[in-house]
Amino acid sequence: MTAEIQFISAGAGSGKTYTITEALNRALLEENFSPDSIFATTFTKKAAQELLQRVREKVLQTVAADPSKQALALQINQAKIGTLHSLCAIYVERFAFELGLSPKLNIIDEQHAEQMLYEVFEQLADVEAVQNMIERALATGLRFGFGKAGFKGESTTIIDLAVKLVQEARANAIAPEDFKKMAQSSWQAYESLLPAVDENSEINLKSYLELAKATVRNLEDVYTANNRDFPGWLKKLRNSSFVDPQRFKWSDWENDEGLSGKAVLPYTQPLLSFKARYAECSDFRNDLKQFIEDIFALAEGLAVRYQAEKRKIGYIDYADLEAYFLNIIQNPAYLSAIAPEFAFVLVDEFQDTNPMQLAIYSELFKVARKVTLVGDLKQAIYGFRGASPELMELLINKLRQQGHKITALESSWRSTSEVLAYSNQLFTKVFDDQQVALNLVEKNNWQVPSEQFLPAVSHWPLLGKNAAEYAKDLCHKLQQVMQKPPLIPANKDVGTTESVKMRPLRWRDIVILENSNADIRATVAALQQAGIPAVAEQSGLTEQAEVI
């Protein structure tokens, strides 16, 4: 069966939920899809519940004058509307016996799965055969600027890298036995970016450190002979890892702070010339290759042991659910029994589709009569669960080449003119002609002429070296803003400029989006310590965290 496929580009605030609700309503009332033939996925449980409720209400409104069709509103619960993982679980439970599983699934969410990966790594670290590899990777990792031996801390560690590799591999259906090939491919890709090296080259770490030490001594002699105090950069240099093999980092080689000054250049030029040949250093290349191989080897061992531990306990994670469901729909005998349940496939937040999920949808497309994909290419930059803008763009172009319908929701019902102009200018350059620009609806075309009015877009560079310091500086900047609170619209539906009523900004009006749960914890702690009222909803099975 060749499905009718439509892709709808739907930016934030463009009426996406309304459009999806209308599409499902038409499928039920005009296109003769039965509720139990609908398979609709969303990114969160909350979104799925909201969509189901809206569809039910819309169907009731539409059939109010036709009692014979009102039963559809009650039957709508037969439609499978949920997160992909929750829908996968329905079928994995149904085919549990055939898959060799218990019919009572013990599903762990992403946070639990990640915690378990770290715990399993600690068990792995107790294995004598692995300890030497870990110690070597730790030492090399320090030279590349990764954190110390702490298993999970503020700095990225080798354990963080191994865990991330396992998570990415599982999201892309990559088996542990393929990790060695991945390591080789990773090194080859990096090596291709480096200049060719003469086997007899004298550019190595030992020569560099000897020259660095000699340069520092010469500079000290020059300043001493002229009865001048050592400048701050030289004091810092002579006591740093710059000239200490035990604390050396590869980033030190690149650091030329204070060495390019006109007064010292005659003494530092040889070292600067040596620095310029950084990528030729054999020790750097060997370190990098060994580090890549060790991290992938550790990840391979972690992946194998993680799977074994899950089986022993009876746990199933999200990647397992996807893999089992893919196995089901790729089996002709199983698929024939359930194919009618995929007559209409609707995928919300399609930009967050990773390769494993794309494989699932591709199988469903083969048996569907109609497919509607709704996504926002701009949001693909977040890379949720292994998704990527490149994959999304490739898919859109492929659908276009195959003659499928590509449409866009072109109006922004949420943003104001300045915010929208900024977004359009930014993303149209990134994504060329992929229909990412939005037009402002007239009711939002307003602006309050006031010096106290909050700018639509501001850039706040945060000072610090880690999440805690960034959060502290963020608190300072927020407090500066709130010393004289800017004005914002007092009513939700602002309408025209004449109808806009203003009020001062309040703490509860501020929302902070973070990159990770660890960043959220650091920010909330800093806010509360600064006396700023803050709450954080920690993400559950599929919910996103936010700070208000």
XYZ file of C-alpha atoms in Angstrom:
548
model
C 0.000 0.000 0.000
C 1.263 3.476 -0.904
C 0.202 5.979 1.732
C -0.885 9.522 1.032
C 1.782 11.450 2.965
C 1.558 15.095 3.975
C 4.184 17.052 5.869
C 3.036 20.197 7.686
C 5.698 22.675 8.770
C 4.347 24.126 12.013
C 6.402 26.652 13.945
C 5.746 27.493 17.578
C 2.487 29.408 17.984
C 1.321 28.771 14.413
C -1.880 26.904 15.322
C -0.425 23.406 15.217
C -2.727 21.821 17.823
C -5.797 23.284 16.100
C -4.599 21.906 12.761
C -3.986 18.427 14.179
C -7.385 18.421 15.876
C -9.047 19.366 12.582
C -7.115 16.633 10.736
C -8.279 13.960 13.165
C -11.829 15.291 13.087
C -11.887 15.073 9.282
C -10.411 11.577 9.373
C -13.232 10.394 11.625
C -16.200 12.230 10.118
C -15.338 12.805 6.463
C -12.713 10.226 5.478
C -14.315 7.186 7.158
C -11.424 6.224 9.396
C -12.665 4.298 12.421
C -11.285 5.420 15.810
C -9.407 2.134 16.282
C -7.560 2.662 12.979
C -5.869 5.860 14.163
C -2.260 5.800 15.400
C -1.193 9.299 16.526
C 2.009 10.072 18.388
C 2.995 13.180 20.355
C 6.146 13.994 22.305
C 4.670 14.182 25.821
C 1.904 12.520 27.803
C 0.439 15.922 28.578
C 0.211 16.787 24.882
C -1.409 13.419 24.132
C -4.064 13.917 26.808
C -4.780 17.448 25.598
C -5.078 16.285 21.994
C -7.440 13.454 22.880
C -9.675 15.846 24.818
C -9.707 18.403 22.005
C -10.578 15.784 19.413
C -13.421 14.475 21.553
C -14.813 18.003 22.040
C -14.434 18.818 18.337
C -16.254 15.638 17.276
C -19.082 16.366 19.715
C -19.442 19.906 18.346
C -19.408 18.682 14.750
C -22.005 15.906 15.201
C -24.260 17.794 17.602
C -26.978 17.939 14.951
C -26.526 14.283 13.955
C -27.219 11.933 16.892
C -26.296 8.901 14.782
C -22.652 9.980 14.786
C -22.353 11.047 18.420
C -21.126 7.579 19.349
C -17.862 8.482 17.626
C -17.044 10.891 20.453
C -17.343 8.007 22.899
C -15.374 5.653 20.676
C -12.516 8.116 20.317
C -10.763 6.397 23.243
C -10.196 3.485 20.896
C -7.835 5.686 18.902
C -4.225 5.202 19.891
C -3.075 8.713 20.766
C 0.001 8.967 22.967
C 3.774 9.146 23.063
C 5.481 6.709 20.738
C 6.853 4.836 23.739
C 3.441 4.458 25.358
C 1.989 3.146 22.085
C 4.943 0.808 21.594
C 4.249 -0.549 25.078
C 0.670 -1.460 24.083
C 1.896 -3.729 21.302
C 4.882 -5.112 23.210
C 2.472 -6.170 25.967
C 0.122 -7.683 23.377
C 2.954 -9.727 21.805
C 4.906 -10.313 25.026
C 4.592 -14.101 24.812
C 5.875 -14.177 21.220
C 8.767 -11.889 22.210
C 9.651 -14.031 25.223
C 8.724 -11.321 27.704
C 6.544 -11.100 30.766
C 3.138 -9.625 29.864
C 3.612 -7.233 32.786
C 6.258 -4.825 31.539
C 8.521 -3.059 34.026
C 9.340 0.085 32.039
C 11.956 2.539 33.315
C 12.033 6.166 32.187
C 15.058 8.014 30.812
C 16.211 9.341 34.181
C 16.078 5.891 35.778
C 17.839 4.371 32.773
C 20.631 6.964 32.928
C 21.071 6.443 36.661
C 21.313 2.710 36.059
C 23.994 3.237 33.404
C 26.158 5.103 35.912
C 25.617 2.400 38.525
C 26.533 -0.303 36.041
C 29.706 1.591 35.122
C 30.750 1.553 38.756
C 30.309 -2.227 38.731
C 32.310 -2.418 35.520
C 35.098 -0.386 37.119
C 35.570 -3.153 39.688
C 36.526 -5.627 36.973
C 40.317 -5.929 36.981
C 40.591 -6.229 33.201
C 38.815 -2.883 32.791
C 40.693 -0.938 35.457
C 43.837 -0.315 33.377
C 41.740 1.007 30.509
C 39.833 3.319 32.855
C 43.039 4.658 34.419
C 44.555 5.302 31.000
C 41.383 6.983 29.744
C 41.222 9.126 32.887
C 44.810 10.305 32.432
C 44.297 11.036 28.741
C 40.924 12.620 29.431
C 42.510 15.057 31.856
C 44.875 16.204 29.110
C 41.836 16.865 26.924
C 40.144 18.859 29.679
C 37.612 16.335 30.915
C 36.748 16.048 34.603
C 38.593 14.012 37.168
C 37.705 10.585 38.486
C 34.315 11.518 39.953
C 31.689 9.333 38.345
C 29.128 12.077 37.859
C 29.909 15.653 38.674
C 29.886 19.123 37.328
C 32.613 18.576 34.729
C 32.163 16.128 31.884
C 34.061 12.920 32.680
C 35.013 9.846 30.683
C 32.069 8.118 32.331
C 29.729 10.814 31.004
C 31.166 10.219 27.528
C 30.722 6.442 27.747
C 27.143 6.800 28.999
C 26.326 9.286 26.227
C 27.754 6.937 23.609
C 25.609 4.066 24.859
C 22.490 6.254 24.869
C 23.134 7.520 21.329
C 23.937 4.050 20.040
C 20.757 2.582 21.490
C 18.672 5.419 19.998
C 20.203 4.580 16.618
C 19.887 0.775 16.902
C 23.670 0.301 16.957
C 24.726 -2.978 18.569
C 27.647 -3.121 21.075
C 29.675 -5.298 18.698
C 29.713 -2.385 16.232
C 31.434 -0.004 18.652
C 34.931 -0.945 17.429
C 33.973 0.063 13.880
C 32.506 3.285 15.264
C 35.805 4.039 17.032
C 37.761 3.477 13.823
C 35.356 5.640 11.844
C 35.507 8.392 14.471
C 39.306 8.478 14.438
C 39.490 8.359 10.633
C 37.058 11.279 10.390
C 39.135 13.331 12.838
C 42.462 12.354 11.264
C 41.218 13.494 7.859
C 41.005 17.028 9.253
C 44.626 17.019 10.439
C 47.624 17.889 8.256
C 49.882 15.174 6.889
C 52.800 14.377 9.199
C 56.414 13.549 8.448
C 57.378 10.389 10.357
C 60.681 12.032 11.299
C 59.025 15.220 12.561
C 60.419 16.633 15.805
C 57.051 18.113 16.775
C 56.325 16.164 19.939
C 55.336 16.846 23.524
C 58.835 16.402 24.972
C 60.334 18.971 22.582
C 57.494 21.362 23.237
C 57.812 21.199 27.034
C 61.590 21.673 26.859
C 61.142 24.748 24.653
C 58.355 26.079 26.911
C 60.493 25.755 30.024
C 63.468 27.383 28.298
C 61.268 30.265 27.110
C 59.938 30.860 30.621
C 63.492 30.828 32.065
C 64.673 33.299 29.410
C 61.797 35.644 30.166
C 62.493 35.447 33.889
C 66.170 36.282 33.256
C 65.207 39.262 31.075
C 62.830 40.726 33.666
C 65.311 40.078 36.501
C 68.216 41.664 34.613
C 66.140 44.786 34.042
C 65.016 44.889 37.705
C 61.407 44.560 36.621
C 58.700 42.631 38.380
C 57.331 39.591 36.600
C 54.034 40.465 34.867
C 50.933 38.613 35.971
C 50.786 36.435 32.877
C 54.375 35.250 33.413
C 53.756 34.409 37.076
C 50.698 32.471 36.026
C 52.643 30.771 33.244
C 55.574 29.595 35.377
C 53.210 27.987 37.912
C 50.795 26.420 35.442
C 50.480 23.126 33.637
C 52.051 24.923 30.677
C 55.479 23.659 31.702
C 54.496 20.772 34.015
C 54.219 17.345 32.330
C 52.131 16.002 35.199
C 49.455 18.680 34.792
C 49.800 19.375 31.091
C 46.640 19.831 29.008
C 46.558 20.007 25.229
C 44.732 23.315 25.459
C 47.895 24.725 27.118
C 49.767 24.231 23.853
C 47.331 26.565 22.127
C 47.454 29.196 24.870
C 49.635 32.140 23.867
C 48.527 34.649 26.513
C 51.221 37.302 26.972
C 53.620 35.672 24.497
C 52.815 37.887 21.504
C 53.698 41.241 23.065
C 56.161 43.376 21.137
C 58.632 43.539 24.024
C 58.854 39.770 24.532
C 58.374 38.571 20.953
C 62.148 38.166 20.290
C 62.272 35.629 23.141
C 58.947 33.885 22.455
C 58.929 33.649 18.649
C 60.480 30.135 18.547
C 57.810 28.867 20.948
C 55.001 30.582 19.034
C 56.255 29.017 15.797
C 56.279 25.635 17.520
C 52.743 26.221 18.804
C 51.501 26.893 15.282
C 52.304 23.263 14.399
C 50.041 21.883 17.135
C 48.152 19.467 14.867
C 51.401 17.849 13.669
C 52.331 16.664 17.168
C 52.591 12.862 17.182
C 51.818 12.665 20.912
C 48.624 14.664 20.431
C 47.491 12.382 17.631
C 48.383 9.246 19.569
C 46.596 10.562 22.655
C 43.486 11.354 20.663
C 43.399 7.997 18.884
C 43.946 6.073 22.117
C 41.320 8.142 23.923
C 38.715 7.488 21.226
C 39.462 3.755 21.256
C 39.301 3.555 25.059
C 36.022 5.470 25.341
C 34.342 3.309 22.714
C 35.713 0.146 24.343
C 34.392 1.263 27.732
C 31.041 2.107 26.125
C 30.897 -1.329 24.525
C 31.474 -3.038 27.863
C 28.946 -0.744 29.504
C 26.293 -1.454 26.869
C 26.698 -5.232 27.206
C 26.597 -5.177 31.000
C 23.678 -2.711 31.069
C 21.604 -5.010 28.891
C 22.484 -7.986 31.084
C 21.559 -6.118 34.273
C 18.222 -5.011 32.803
C 17.357 -8.553 31.773
C 18.291 -9.873 35.213
C 16.033 -7.351 36.960
C 13.302 -7.456 34.301
C 13.556 -3.822 33.246
C 12.703 -2.421 29.798
C 13.785 1.068 28.751
C 12.526 3.285 25.938
C 15.055 1.981 23.416
C 13.932 -1.577 24.195
C 10.292 -0.631 23.587
C 11.163 0.829 20.191
C 13.304 -2.165 19.230
C 10.625 -4.686 20.260
C 7.878 -2.769 18.439
C 10.018 -2.562 15.293
C 10.530 -6.318 15.550
C 6.762 -6.809 15.723
C 5.848 -4.721 12.691
C 8.688 -6.192 10.636
C 7.268 -9.675 11.227
C 4.655 -10.337 8.476
C 2.656 -12.728 10.668
C 2.383 -10.232 13.524
C 1.810 -7.238 11.248
C -1.064 -8.858 9.371
C -3.007 -9.079 12.633
C -2.606 -5.405 13.525
C -2.165 -3.589 10.177
C -5.754 -2.194 10.189
C -4.850 -0.281 13.366
C -2.380 1.859 11.385
C -4.703 3.073 8.614
C -4.179 6.727 9.601
C -0.761 7.557 11.062
C -0.247 11.044 12.495
C 3.107 12.093 13.949
C 3.353 15.289 15.976
C 6.766 16.854 16.742
C 8.200 14.920 13.802
C 11.406 16.952 14.059
C 12.267 14.952 17.191
C 12.320 11.657 15.299
C 15.576 9.708 15.644
C 16.786 6.984 13.232
C 15.214 4.120 15.248
C 11.844 5.888 15.345
C 12.109 6.730 11.649
C 12.551 3.013 10.954
C 9.320 2.381 12.888
C 7.351 5.051 11.038
C 8.723 3.873 7.692
C 7.298 0.402 8.361
C 3.933 1.864 9.353
C 3.820 3.988 6.198
C 3.801 0.751 4.183
C 0.424 -0.302 5.592
C -1.186 3.113 6.171
C -3.760 4.728 3.897
C -2.934 8.235 5.057
C 0.035 9.774 6.886
C 0.265 13.282 8.364
C 3.601 14.464 9.718
C 3.722 17.694 11.703
C 6.994 19.278 12.747
C 9.130 22.371 13.096
C 12.570 22.174 11.537
C 13.754 24.992 13.824
C 13.128 22.889 16.923
C 15.201 20.007 15.553
C 18.324 21.890 16.667
C 17.697 20.681 20.236
C 18.511 17.117 19.182
C 16.095 15.415 21.555
C 16.762 11.658 21.893
C 19.107 11.409 18.956
C 17.132 13.552 16.488
C 18.954 16.003 14.213
C 18.146 18.922 11.871
C 20.112 17.194 9.089
C 17.898 14.091 9.272
C 14.753 16.212 9.315
C 15.859 18.317 6.330
C 16.819 15.186 4.399
C 13.381 13.667 5.015
C 11.514 16.797 3.903
C 13.516 16.979 0.689
C 12.943 13.254 0.054
C 9.185 13.641 0.505
C 9.203 16.645 -1.828
C 11.107 14.679 -4.490
C 8.581 11.832 -4.234
C 5.738 14.237 -4.922
C 4.182 14.213 -1.467
C 2.387 17.279 -0.163
C 4.523 19.777 1.781
C 2.590 22.620 3.404
C 3.276 25.199 6.089
C 1.307 27.027 8.761
C 2.427 30.545 7.960
C 0.873 32.689 10.715
C 2.221 33.276 14.193
C -0.553 33.667 16.754
C 1.745 33.919 19.753
C 4.728 36.185 19.074
C 5.055 39.930 18.717
C 6.655 41.692 15.743
C 10.193 42.085 17.122
C 10.497 38.516 18.370
C 9.137 37.134 15.114
C 11.422 39.299 12.988
C 14.428 38.108 14.984
C 13.422 34.447 14.642
C 12.713 34.722 10.928
C 15.996 36.470 10.223
C 17.940 33.836 12.149
C 16.338 30.650 10.850
C 15.709 31.536 7.208
C 19.478 31.895 6.814
C 20.078 28.517 8.444
C 17.398 26.515 6.636
C 17.209 28.327 3.286
C 13.862 27.686 1.572
C 12.384 25.180 4.026
C 9.313 27.317 4.870
C 10.410 28.213 8.406
C 9.409 31.916 8.368
C 6.123 32.987 9.985
C 3.890 36.001 9.366
C 2.544 38.069 12.229
C -1.221 38.080 12.758
C -2.620 41.598 12.921
C -3.790 41.421 16.543
C -0.199 41.011 17.720
C 1.149 43.921 15.708
C 1.556 46.297 18.628
C 4.309 47.978 20.618
C 4.293 50.115 23.750
C 6.435 53.287 23.457
C 8.019 53.242 26.884
C 11.577 53.371 28.176
C 10.529 50.817 30.755
C 9.238 48.371 28.187
C 11.234 45.124 28.176
C 13.251 44.663 24.930
C 11.896 41.870 22.754
C 15.312 40.222 22.410
C 18.338 40.698 24.645
C 21.655 38.862 24.830
C 23.063 38.150 28.279
C 26.573 36.635 28.201
C 26.940 34.773 31.508
C 30.237 34.942 33.405
C 31.730 31.865 35.015
C 33.436 28.541 34.439
C 30.686 26.089 35.400
C 26.930 25.739 35.811
C 26.938 27.082 39.386
C 28.849 30.246 38.419
C 26.660 30.808 35.345
C 23.572 30.481 37.548
C 24.966 32.950 40.073
C 25.628 35.517 37.345
C 22.145 34.934 35.921
C 20.668 35.731 39.354
C 22.669 38.947 39.467
C 21.383 40.033 36.050
C 17.782 39.180 36.950
C 18.048 41.207 40.154
C 19.331 44.166 38.141
C 16.285 43.941 35.850
C 13.887 43.703 38.766
C 15.327 46.759 40.554
C 13.165 48.745 38.147
C 10.738 46.186 36.702
C 9.990 46.725 33.002
C 6.401 46.863 31.785
C 4.581 43.951 30.163
C 0.979 43.515 28.912
C -1.457 43.002 31.770
C -3.966 41.016 29.722
C -3.352 37.816 27.783
C -5.173 38.800 24.584
C -3.603 42.197 24.021
C -5.278 43.150 20.733
C -4.249 46.511 19.261
C -1.895 49.089 20.755
C -4.809 51.172 22.047
C -6.181 48.270 24.100
C -2.901 47.213 25.699
C -2.820 47.684 29.462
C 0.550 47.446 31.125
C 1.848 46.313 34.509
C 5.327 45.802 36.023
C 7.103 42.504 35.434
C 6.826 40.026 38.337
C 9.087 37.106 39.256
C 6.349 34.655 38.299
C 6.378 36.050 34.741
C 9.939 34.796 34.179
C 10.562 31.355 32.652
C 14.073 29.920 32.396
C 14.783 27.131 29.919
C 17.814 24.964 30.641
C 19.805 22.434 28.643
C 19.763 19.633 31.218
C 18.345 18.581 34.577
C 21.754 19.192 36.159
C 21.660 22.807 34.948
C 18.123 23.177 36.335
C 19.244 22.061 39.785
C 22.174 24.497 39.774
C 19.989 27.394 38.626
C 17.196 26.756 41.126
C 19.718 26.467 43.970
C 21.292 29.785 42.975
C 17.917 31.511 42.610
C 16.747 30.329 46.015
C 20.051 31.273 47.641
C 19.683 34.763 46.144
C 16.201 35.054 47.631
C 14.477 34.810 44.252
C 11.266 32.730 44.371
C 11.682 29.745 42.046
C 10.180 26.327 41.474
C 11.248 23.563 39.125
C 9.101 20.746 37.842
C 11.443 17.799 37.403
C 10.810 15.880 34.214
C 8.999 12.581 34.568
C 8.396 9.922 31.939
C 7.979 12.359 29.062
C 7.549 15.849 30.528
C 9.910 18.745 30.090
C 11.276 20.656 33.078
C 10.786 24.356 33.524
C 11.599 27.025 36.065
C 9.057 29.749 36.840
